Coordinates of C-alpha atoms in Angstrom, one line a residue:
X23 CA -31.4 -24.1 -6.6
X24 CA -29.2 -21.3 -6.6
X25 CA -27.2 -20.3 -3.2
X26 CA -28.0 -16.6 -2.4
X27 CA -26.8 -16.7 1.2
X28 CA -23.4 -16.9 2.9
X29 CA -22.6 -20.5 3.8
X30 CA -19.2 -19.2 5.8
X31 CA -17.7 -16.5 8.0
X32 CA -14.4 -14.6 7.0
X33 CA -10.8 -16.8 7.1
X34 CA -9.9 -18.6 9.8
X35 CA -6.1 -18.9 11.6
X36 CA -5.3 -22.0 10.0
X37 CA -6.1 -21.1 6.3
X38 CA -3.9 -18.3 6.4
X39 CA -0.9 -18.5 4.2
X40 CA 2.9 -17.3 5.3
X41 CA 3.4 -15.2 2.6
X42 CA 0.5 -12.8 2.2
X43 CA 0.9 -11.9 5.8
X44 CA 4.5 -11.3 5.8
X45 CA 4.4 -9.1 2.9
X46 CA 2.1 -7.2 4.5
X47 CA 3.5 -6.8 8.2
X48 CA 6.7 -6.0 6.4
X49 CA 5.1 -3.4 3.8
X50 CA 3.2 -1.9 7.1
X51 CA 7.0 -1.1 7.8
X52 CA 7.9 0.6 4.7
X53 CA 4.1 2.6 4.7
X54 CA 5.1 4.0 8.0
X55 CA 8.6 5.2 6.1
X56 CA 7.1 6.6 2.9
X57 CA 4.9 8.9 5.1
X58 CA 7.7 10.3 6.8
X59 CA 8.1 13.6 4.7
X60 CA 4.4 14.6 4.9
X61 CA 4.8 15.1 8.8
X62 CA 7.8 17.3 8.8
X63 CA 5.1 20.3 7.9
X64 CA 8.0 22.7 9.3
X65 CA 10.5 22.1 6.3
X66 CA 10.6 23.1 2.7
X67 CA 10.4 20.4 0.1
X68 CA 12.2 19.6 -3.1
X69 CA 9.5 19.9 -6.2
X70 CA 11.3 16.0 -7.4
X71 CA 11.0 14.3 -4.2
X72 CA 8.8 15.5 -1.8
X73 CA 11.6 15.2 1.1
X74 CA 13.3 18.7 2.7
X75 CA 15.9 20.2 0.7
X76 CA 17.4 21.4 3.6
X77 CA 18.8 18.6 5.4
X78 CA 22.4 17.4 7.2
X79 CA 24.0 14.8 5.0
X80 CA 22.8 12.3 7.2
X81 CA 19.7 13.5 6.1
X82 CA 20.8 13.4 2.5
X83 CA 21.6 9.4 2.5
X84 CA 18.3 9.0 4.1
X85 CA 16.6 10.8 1.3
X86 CA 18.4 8.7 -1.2
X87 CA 17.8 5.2 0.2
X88 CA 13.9 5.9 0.7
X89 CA 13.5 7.5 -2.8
X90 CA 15.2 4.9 -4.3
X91 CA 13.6 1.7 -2.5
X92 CA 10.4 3.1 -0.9
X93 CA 8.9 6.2 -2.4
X94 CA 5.7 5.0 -4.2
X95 CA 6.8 1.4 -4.2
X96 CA 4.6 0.5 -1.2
X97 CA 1.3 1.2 -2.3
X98 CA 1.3 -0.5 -5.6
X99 CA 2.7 -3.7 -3.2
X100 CA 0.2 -3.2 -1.0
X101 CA -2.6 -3.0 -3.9
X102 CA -1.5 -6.8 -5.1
X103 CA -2.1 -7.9 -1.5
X104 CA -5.4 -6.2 -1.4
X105 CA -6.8 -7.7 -4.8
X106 CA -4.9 -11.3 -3.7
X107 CA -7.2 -10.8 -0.3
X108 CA -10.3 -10.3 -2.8
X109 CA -9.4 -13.2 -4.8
X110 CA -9.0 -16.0 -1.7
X111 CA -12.4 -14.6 0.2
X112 CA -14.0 -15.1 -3.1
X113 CA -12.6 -18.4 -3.7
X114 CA -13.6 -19.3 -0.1
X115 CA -16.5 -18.5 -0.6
X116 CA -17.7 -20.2 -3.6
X117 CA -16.1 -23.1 -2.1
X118 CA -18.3 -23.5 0.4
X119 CA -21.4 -23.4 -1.3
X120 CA -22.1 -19.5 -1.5
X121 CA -23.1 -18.3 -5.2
X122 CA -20.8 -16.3 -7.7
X123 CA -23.1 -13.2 -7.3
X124 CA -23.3 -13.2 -3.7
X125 CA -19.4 -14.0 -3.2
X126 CA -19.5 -10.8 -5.5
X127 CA -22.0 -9.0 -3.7
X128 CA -19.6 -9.2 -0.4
X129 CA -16.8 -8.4 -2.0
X130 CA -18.4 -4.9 -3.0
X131 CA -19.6 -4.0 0.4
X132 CA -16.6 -4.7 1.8
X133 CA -15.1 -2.2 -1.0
X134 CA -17.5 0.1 0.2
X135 CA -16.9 -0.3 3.9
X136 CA -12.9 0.2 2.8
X137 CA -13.8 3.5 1.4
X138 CA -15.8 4.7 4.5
X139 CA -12.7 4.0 6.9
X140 CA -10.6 5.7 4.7
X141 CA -12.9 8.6 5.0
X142 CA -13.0 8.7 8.6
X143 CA -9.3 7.9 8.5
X144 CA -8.5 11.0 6.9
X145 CA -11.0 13.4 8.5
X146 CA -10.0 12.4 11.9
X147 CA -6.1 11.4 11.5
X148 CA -4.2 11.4 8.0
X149 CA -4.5 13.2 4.7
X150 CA -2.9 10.6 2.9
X151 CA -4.9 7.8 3.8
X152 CA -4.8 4.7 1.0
X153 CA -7.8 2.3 1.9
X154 CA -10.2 4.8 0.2
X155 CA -8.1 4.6 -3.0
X156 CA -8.3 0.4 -2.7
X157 CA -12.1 0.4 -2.0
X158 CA -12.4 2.8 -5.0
X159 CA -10.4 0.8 -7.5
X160 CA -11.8 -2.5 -5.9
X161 CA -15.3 -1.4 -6.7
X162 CA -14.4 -0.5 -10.0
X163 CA -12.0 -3.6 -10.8
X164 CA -14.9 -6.1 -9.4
X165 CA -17.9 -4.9 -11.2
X166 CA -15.8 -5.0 -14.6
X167 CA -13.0 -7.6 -14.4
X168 CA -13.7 -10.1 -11.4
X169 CA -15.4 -12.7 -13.9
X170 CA -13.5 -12.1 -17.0
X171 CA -11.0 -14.2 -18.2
X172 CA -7.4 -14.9 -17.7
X173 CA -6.3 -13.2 -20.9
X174 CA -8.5 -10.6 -20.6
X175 CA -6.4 -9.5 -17.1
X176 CA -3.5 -9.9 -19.2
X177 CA -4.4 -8.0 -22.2
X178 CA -6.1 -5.0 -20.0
X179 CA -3.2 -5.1 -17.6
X180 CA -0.6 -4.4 -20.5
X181 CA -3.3 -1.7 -21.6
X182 CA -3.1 0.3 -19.0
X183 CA 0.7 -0.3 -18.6
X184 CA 0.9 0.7 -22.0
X185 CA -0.8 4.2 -21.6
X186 CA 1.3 4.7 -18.8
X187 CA 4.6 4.7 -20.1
X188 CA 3.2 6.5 -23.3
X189 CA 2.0 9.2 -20.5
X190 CA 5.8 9.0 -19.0
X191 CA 7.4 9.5 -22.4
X192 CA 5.5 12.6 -22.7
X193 CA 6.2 13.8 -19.3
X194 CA 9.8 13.1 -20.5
X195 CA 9.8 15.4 -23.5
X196 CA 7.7 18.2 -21.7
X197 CA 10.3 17.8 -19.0
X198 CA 13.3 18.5 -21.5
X199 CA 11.3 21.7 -22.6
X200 CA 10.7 22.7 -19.7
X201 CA 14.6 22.7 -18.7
X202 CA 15.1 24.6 -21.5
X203 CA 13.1 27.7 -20.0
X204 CA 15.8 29.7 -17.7
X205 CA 14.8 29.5 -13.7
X206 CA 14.7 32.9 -13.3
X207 CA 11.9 33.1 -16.2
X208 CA 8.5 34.5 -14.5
X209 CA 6.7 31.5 -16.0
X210 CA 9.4 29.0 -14.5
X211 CA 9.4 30.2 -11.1
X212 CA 5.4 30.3 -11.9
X213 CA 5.5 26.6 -12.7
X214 CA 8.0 25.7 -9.6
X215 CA 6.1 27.7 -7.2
X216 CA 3.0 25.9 -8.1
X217 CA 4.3 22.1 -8.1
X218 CA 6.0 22.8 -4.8
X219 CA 5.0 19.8 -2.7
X220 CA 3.1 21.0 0.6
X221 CA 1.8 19.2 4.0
X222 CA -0.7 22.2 4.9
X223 CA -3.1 20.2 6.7
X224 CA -0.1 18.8 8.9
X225 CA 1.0 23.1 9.5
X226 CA -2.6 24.1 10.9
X227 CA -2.3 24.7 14.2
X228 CA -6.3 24.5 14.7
X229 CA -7.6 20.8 14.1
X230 CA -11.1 21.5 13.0
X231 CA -9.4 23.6 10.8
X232 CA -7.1 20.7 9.3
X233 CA -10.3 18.3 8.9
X234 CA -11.0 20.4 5.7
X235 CA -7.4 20.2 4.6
X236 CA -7.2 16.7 5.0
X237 CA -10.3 15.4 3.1
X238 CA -9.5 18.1 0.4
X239 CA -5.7 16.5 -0.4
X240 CA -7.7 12.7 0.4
X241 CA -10.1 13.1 -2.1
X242 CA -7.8 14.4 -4.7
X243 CA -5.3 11.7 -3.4
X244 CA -7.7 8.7 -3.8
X245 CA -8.8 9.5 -7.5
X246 CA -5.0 9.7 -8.3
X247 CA -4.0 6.7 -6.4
X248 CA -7.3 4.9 -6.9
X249 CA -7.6 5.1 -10.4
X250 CA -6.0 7.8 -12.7
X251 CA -2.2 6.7 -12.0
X252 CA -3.5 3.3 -13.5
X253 CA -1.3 1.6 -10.5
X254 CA -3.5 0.0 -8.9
X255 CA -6.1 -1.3 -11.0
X256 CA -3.0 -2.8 -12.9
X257 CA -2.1 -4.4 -9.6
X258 CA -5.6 -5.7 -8.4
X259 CA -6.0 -7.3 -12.4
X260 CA -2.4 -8.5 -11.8
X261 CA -3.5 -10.2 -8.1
X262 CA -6.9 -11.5 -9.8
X263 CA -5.2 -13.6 -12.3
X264 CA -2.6 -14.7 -9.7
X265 CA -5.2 -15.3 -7.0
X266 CA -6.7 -17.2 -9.1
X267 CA -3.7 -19.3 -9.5
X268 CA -3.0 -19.0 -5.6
X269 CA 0.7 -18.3 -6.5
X270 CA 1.1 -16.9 -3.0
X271 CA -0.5 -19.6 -1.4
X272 CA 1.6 -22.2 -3.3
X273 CA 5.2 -20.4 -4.0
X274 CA 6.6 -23.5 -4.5
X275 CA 4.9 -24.1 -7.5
X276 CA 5.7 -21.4 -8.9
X277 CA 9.5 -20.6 -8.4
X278 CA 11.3 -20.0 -11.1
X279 CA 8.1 -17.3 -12.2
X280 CA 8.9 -15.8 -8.4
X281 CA 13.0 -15.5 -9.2
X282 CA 12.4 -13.5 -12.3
X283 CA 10.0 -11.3 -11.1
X284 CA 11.8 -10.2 -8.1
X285 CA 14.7 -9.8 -9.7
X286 CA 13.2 -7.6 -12.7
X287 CA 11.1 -5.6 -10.8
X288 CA 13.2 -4.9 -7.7
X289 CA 15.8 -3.8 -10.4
X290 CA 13.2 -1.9 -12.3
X291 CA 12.1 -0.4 -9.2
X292 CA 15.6 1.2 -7.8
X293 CA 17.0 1.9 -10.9
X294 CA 13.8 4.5 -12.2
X295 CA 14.0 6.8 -9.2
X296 CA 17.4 7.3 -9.3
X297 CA 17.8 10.7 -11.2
X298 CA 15.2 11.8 -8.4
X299 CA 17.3 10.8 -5.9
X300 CA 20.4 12.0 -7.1
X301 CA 18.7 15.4 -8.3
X302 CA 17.3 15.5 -4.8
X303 CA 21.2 14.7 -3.2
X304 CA 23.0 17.8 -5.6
X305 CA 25.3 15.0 -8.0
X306 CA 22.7 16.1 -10.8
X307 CA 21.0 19.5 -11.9
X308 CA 17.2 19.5 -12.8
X309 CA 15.6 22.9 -12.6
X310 CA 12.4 22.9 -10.1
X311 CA 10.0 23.7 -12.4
X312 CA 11.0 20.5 -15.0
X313 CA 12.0 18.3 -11.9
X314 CA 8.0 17.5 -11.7
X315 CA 9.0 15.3 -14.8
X316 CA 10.5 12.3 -11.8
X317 CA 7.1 11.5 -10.5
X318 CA 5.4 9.5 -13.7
X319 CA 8.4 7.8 -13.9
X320 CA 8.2 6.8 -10.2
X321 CA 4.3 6.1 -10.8
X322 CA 5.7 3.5 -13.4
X323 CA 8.8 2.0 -12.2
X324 CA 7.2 1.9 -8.9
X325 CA 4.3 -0.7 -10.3
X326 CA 7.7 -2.9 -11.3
X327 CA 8.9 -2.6 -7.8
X328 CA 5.7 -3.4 -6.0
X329 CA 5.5 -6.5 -8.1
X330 CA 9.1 -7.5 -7.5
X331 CA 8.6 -6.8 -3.7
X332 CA 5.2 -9.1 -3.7
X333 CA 7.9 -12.0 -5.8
X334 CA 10.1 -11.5 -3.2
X335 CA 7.7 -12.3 -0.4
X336 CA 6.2 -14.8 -2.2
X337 CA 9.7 -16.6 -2.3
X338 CA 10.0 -15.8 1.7
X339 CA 6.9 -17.5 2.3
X340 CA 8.0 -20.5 0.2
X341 CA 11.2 -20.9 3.0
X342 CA 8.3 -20.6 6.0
X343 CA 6.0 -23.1 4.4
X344 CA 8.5 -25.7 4.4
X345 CA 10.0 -24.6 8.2
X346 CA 6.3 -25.3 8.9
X347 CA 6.5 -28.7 7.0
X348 CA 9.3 -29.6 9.4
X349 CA 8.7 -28.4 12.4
X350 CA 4.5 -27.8 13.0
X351 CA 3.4 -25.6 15.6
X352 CA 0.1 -23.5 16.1
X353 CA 2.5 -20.5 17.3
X354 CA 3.8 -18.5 14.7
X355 CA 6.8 -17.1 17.0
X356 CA 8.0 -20.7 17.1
X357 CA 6.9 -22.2 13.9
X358 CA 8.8 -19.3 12.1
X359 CA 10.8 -17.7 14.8
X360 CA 10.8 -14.4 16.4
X361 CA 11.0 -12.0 13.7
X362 CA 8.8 -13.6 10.8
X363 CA 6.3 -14.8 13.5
X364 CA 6.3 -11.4 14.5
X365 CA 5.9 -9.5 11.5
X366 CA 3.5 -11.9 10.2
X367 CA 1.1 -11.1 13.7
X368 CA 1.3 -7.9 12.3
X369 CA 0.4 -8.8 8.9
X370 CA -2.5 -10.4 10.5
X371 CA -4.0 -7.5 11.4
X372 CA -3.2 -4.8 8.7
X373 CA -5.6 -2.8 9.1
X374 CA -5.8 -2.0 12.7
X375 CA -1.4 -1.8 12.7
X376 CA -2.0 0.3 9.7
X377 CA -4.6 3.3 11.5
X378 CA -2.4 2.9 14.4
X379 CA 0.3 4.5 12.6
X380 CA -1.7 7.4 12.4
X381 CA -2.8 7.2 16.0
X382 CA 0.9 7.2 17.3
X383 CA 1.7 10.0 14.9
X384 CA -0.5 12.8 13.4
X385 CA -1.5 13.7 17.3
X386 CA 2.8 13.6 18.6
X387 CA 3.9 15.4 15.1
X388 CA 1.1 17.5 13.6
X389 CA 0.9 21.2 14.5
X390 CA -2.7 20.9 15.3
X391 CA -1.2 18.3 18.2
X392 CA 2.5 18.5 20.3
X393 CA 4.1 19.6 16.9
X394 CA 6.8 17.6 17.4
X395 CA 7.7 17.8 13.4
X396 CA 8.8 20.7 13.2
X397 CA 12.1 19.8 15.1
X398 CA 12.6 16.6 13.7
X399 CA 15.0 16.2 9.9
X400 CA 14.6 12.8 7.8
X401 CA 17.0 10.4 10.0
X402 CA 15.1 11.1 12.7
X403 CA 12.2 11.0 11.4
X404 CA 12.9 7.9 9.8
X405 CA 14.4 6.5 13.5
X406 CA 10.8 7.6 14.9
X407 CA 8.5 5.8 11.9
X408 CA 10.8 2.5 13.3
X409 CA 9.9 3.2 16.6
X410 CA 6.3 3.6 15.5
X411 CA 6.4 0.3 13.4
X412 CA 8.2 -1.7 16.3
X413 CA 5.3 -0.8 18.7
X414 CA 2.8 -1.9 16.5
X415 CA 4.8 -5.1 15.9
X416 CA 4.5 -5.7 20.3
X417 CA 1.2 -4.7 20.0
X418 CA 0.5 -7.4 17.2
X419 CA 2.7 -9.9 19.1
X420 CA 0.3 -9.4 22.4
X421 CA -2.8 -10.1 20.4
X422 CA -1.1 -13.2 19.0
X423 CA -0.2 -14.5 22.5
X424 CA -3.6 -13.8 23.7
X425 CA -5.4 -14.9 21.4
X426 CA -7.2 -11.6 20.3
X427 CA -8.1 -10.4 16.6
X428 CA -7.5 -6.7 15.8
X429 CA -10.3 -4.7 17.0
X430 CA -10.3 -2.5 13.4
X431 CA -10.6 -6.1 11.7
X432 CA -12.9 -7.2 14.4
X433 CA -15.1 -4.4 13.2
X434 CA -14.9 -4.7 9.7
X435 CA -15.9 -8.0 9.7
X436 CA -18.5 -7.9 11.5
X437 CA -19.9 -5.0 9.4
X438 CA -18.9 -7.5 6.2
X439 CA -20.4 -10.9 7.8
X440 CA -23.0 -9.4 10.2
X441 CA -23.2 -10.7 13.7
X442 CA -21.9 -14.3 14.2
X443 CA -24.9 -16.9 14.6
X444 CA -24.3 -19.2 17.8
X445 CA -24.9 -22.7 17.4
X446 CA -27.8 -24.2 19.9
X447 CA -26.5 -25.8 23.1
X448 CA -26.4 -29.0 22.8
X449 CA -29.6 -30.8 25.6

């Protein structure tokens, strides 16, 4: 007889691997940096790198480093980890006695659920909100890949890779035709005026007002994100076939495959963005309206990045396993010491560290809220998405000590999983 039900709840402490969550407390880090531009609503923005043009050279460097090593780097990173998540509750599952389809089955209302909070996310708090553009791809990704084979991930991963660097190569040559058109040209300053990056919903002083504004730029973001950039459905085939292989949960299997792909795609990943960055900084020249040429190059040097970023966790988590091996303990901050234990609390519970970004932000630096933005430049901007990032990390570190699960997982799950059955008292 086939099993239609659940035979198990969601992960428990101990079956959680080092790396996974490290990547993602760390990550949570570099999300809180990324978004740094979109709240400085007051400033005007470059048209290749949306960062302020008009900034101190403190500024400048700051510019340069997070183009270089952040700018659309986290979310394919964070992608892998979402489809590597998929890929371990499945196998859990399945495990345990639960059938294919209704392993399957979970994992799509989950997707759905992912979608929702995004929704609610960006209505209430932030425009650019990225769990709506994972529960999009996720649905999609399941329903036509989860069961295929390994090759078949392979093959429709370089597909899609494929059509995205032919896409970049013809951004590329419109780009150099574009240059060629003066900047005083009507149609130029046309073009430039039009691909000016904007944070509108963050400049509306009424906050009714900025719900519409936010879902608008969501909506249009999650599509893009989700599905047209081909990013992340690269990543979650990528994460399938590695899931599958549980390369994360096992690094040390798997290290000399680690090594090369950290090294390739961290170089990848830093050295695509640098004409952005040095275009954004004044060493090079590239009119506004062809400077719109950087971002498909981002879109794909980033997915290299991301995937050396996961490597380079992965390798990280291969040092904690075996600190663990040595030296057991059931607390992370002594197992793997202050810092990893700490960022892996955090890691722990994503999702709730993730909307509580937003929580500590949108309300202090939107105009709708204290407009606090408009006085701030990228250093200190940057200095303040730290200090965001290090409260969440004492917040995480509280709910460790205590015991406590984050509530936004807490509620997920249980939307997931339904209510947890009690087992009869024993007479």
């Amino acid at each position: 007889m086939t099993t239609t039900a659940l035979t198990r709840g969601p992960v428990q402490a101990a079956e959680r691997s080092p790396a996974p969550d490290l990547a993602r407390g760390f990550m949570l880090l570099l999300i809180a940096i990324a978004n740094t531009p979109y709240y400085l609503w007051a400033s005007t923005m470059g048209s290749g790198a949306s960062h302020p043009v008009d900034g101190s050279a403190l500024d400048k460097v700051v510019d340069f480093l997070i183009i270089t090593t952040v700018d659309l780097r986290t979310y394919p990173m964070f992608a892998f980890l979402f489809g590597y998540g998929m890929m371990q509750l499945y196998n859990r599952q399945v495990s345990s006695g639960t059938s294919e389809k209704a392993a399957r089955r979970l994992l799509q209302k989950r997707n759905w659920l992912l979608l929702a909070f995004g929704f609610v996310h960006a209505a209430l708090l932030w425009m650019g909100d990225v769990l709506g553009a994972y529960g999009l791809a996720g649905l999609l990704m399941v329903w036509l890949f989860f069961q295929v084979k390994d090759r078949t991930l392979i093959v429709w991963t370089s597909v899609f890779c494929g059509l995205l660097t032919i896409g970049t190569v013809f951004a590329l040559i419109g780009g150099w035709f574009l240059a060629q058109i003066p900047a005083d040209d009507p149609m130029a300053r046309s073009i430039a005026a039009d691909l000016a990056p904007t944070s509108d919903s963050m400049a509306v002083t009424s906050y009714l007002a900025s719900i519409g504004e936010r879902l608008t730029y969501w909506t249009l973001g999650t599509f893009l994100q989700g599905l047209l950039s081909l990013v992340v459905p690269m990543m979650l085939l990528l994460a399938f076939w590695a899931g599958r292989r549980r390369i994360l949960e096992n690094p040390g299997e798997h290290l000399p495959m680690l090594r090369r792909v950290a090294v390739i795609g961290i170089t990848i990943g830093w050295l695509g963005p640098l004409p952005s960055a040095l275009d954004h900084v004044g060493i090079i020249d590239v009119p506004d309206h062809a400077a719109v040429v950087f971002y498909p190059v981002q879109f794909l040097t980033g997915f290299f990045g991301g995937l050396g970023y996961v490597a380079l966790f992965g390798l990280l988590g291969h040092r904690l396993a075996q600190r663990r091996t040595s030296a057991p303990s059931r607390n992370l901050l002594v197992t793997d010491g202050p810092f990893a234990g700490a960022v892996q609390a955090v890691g722990k519970r994503s999702l709730t560290c993730y909307l509580l970004q937003s929580v500590l932000c949108a309300p202090v630096l939107a105009a709708w809220g204290l407009g606090l933005g408009q006085y701030l430049s990228s250093w200190s901007m940057l200095l303040y998405a730290v200090l965001v990032w290090g409260l969440t990390v004492a917040f995480a570190v509280w709910q460790e000590q205590t015991g406590r699960r984050g509530p936004a997982e807490v509620a997920l799950r249980r939307l997931v999983y339904g209510k947890p059955v009690q087992a009869p008292a024993a007479v």
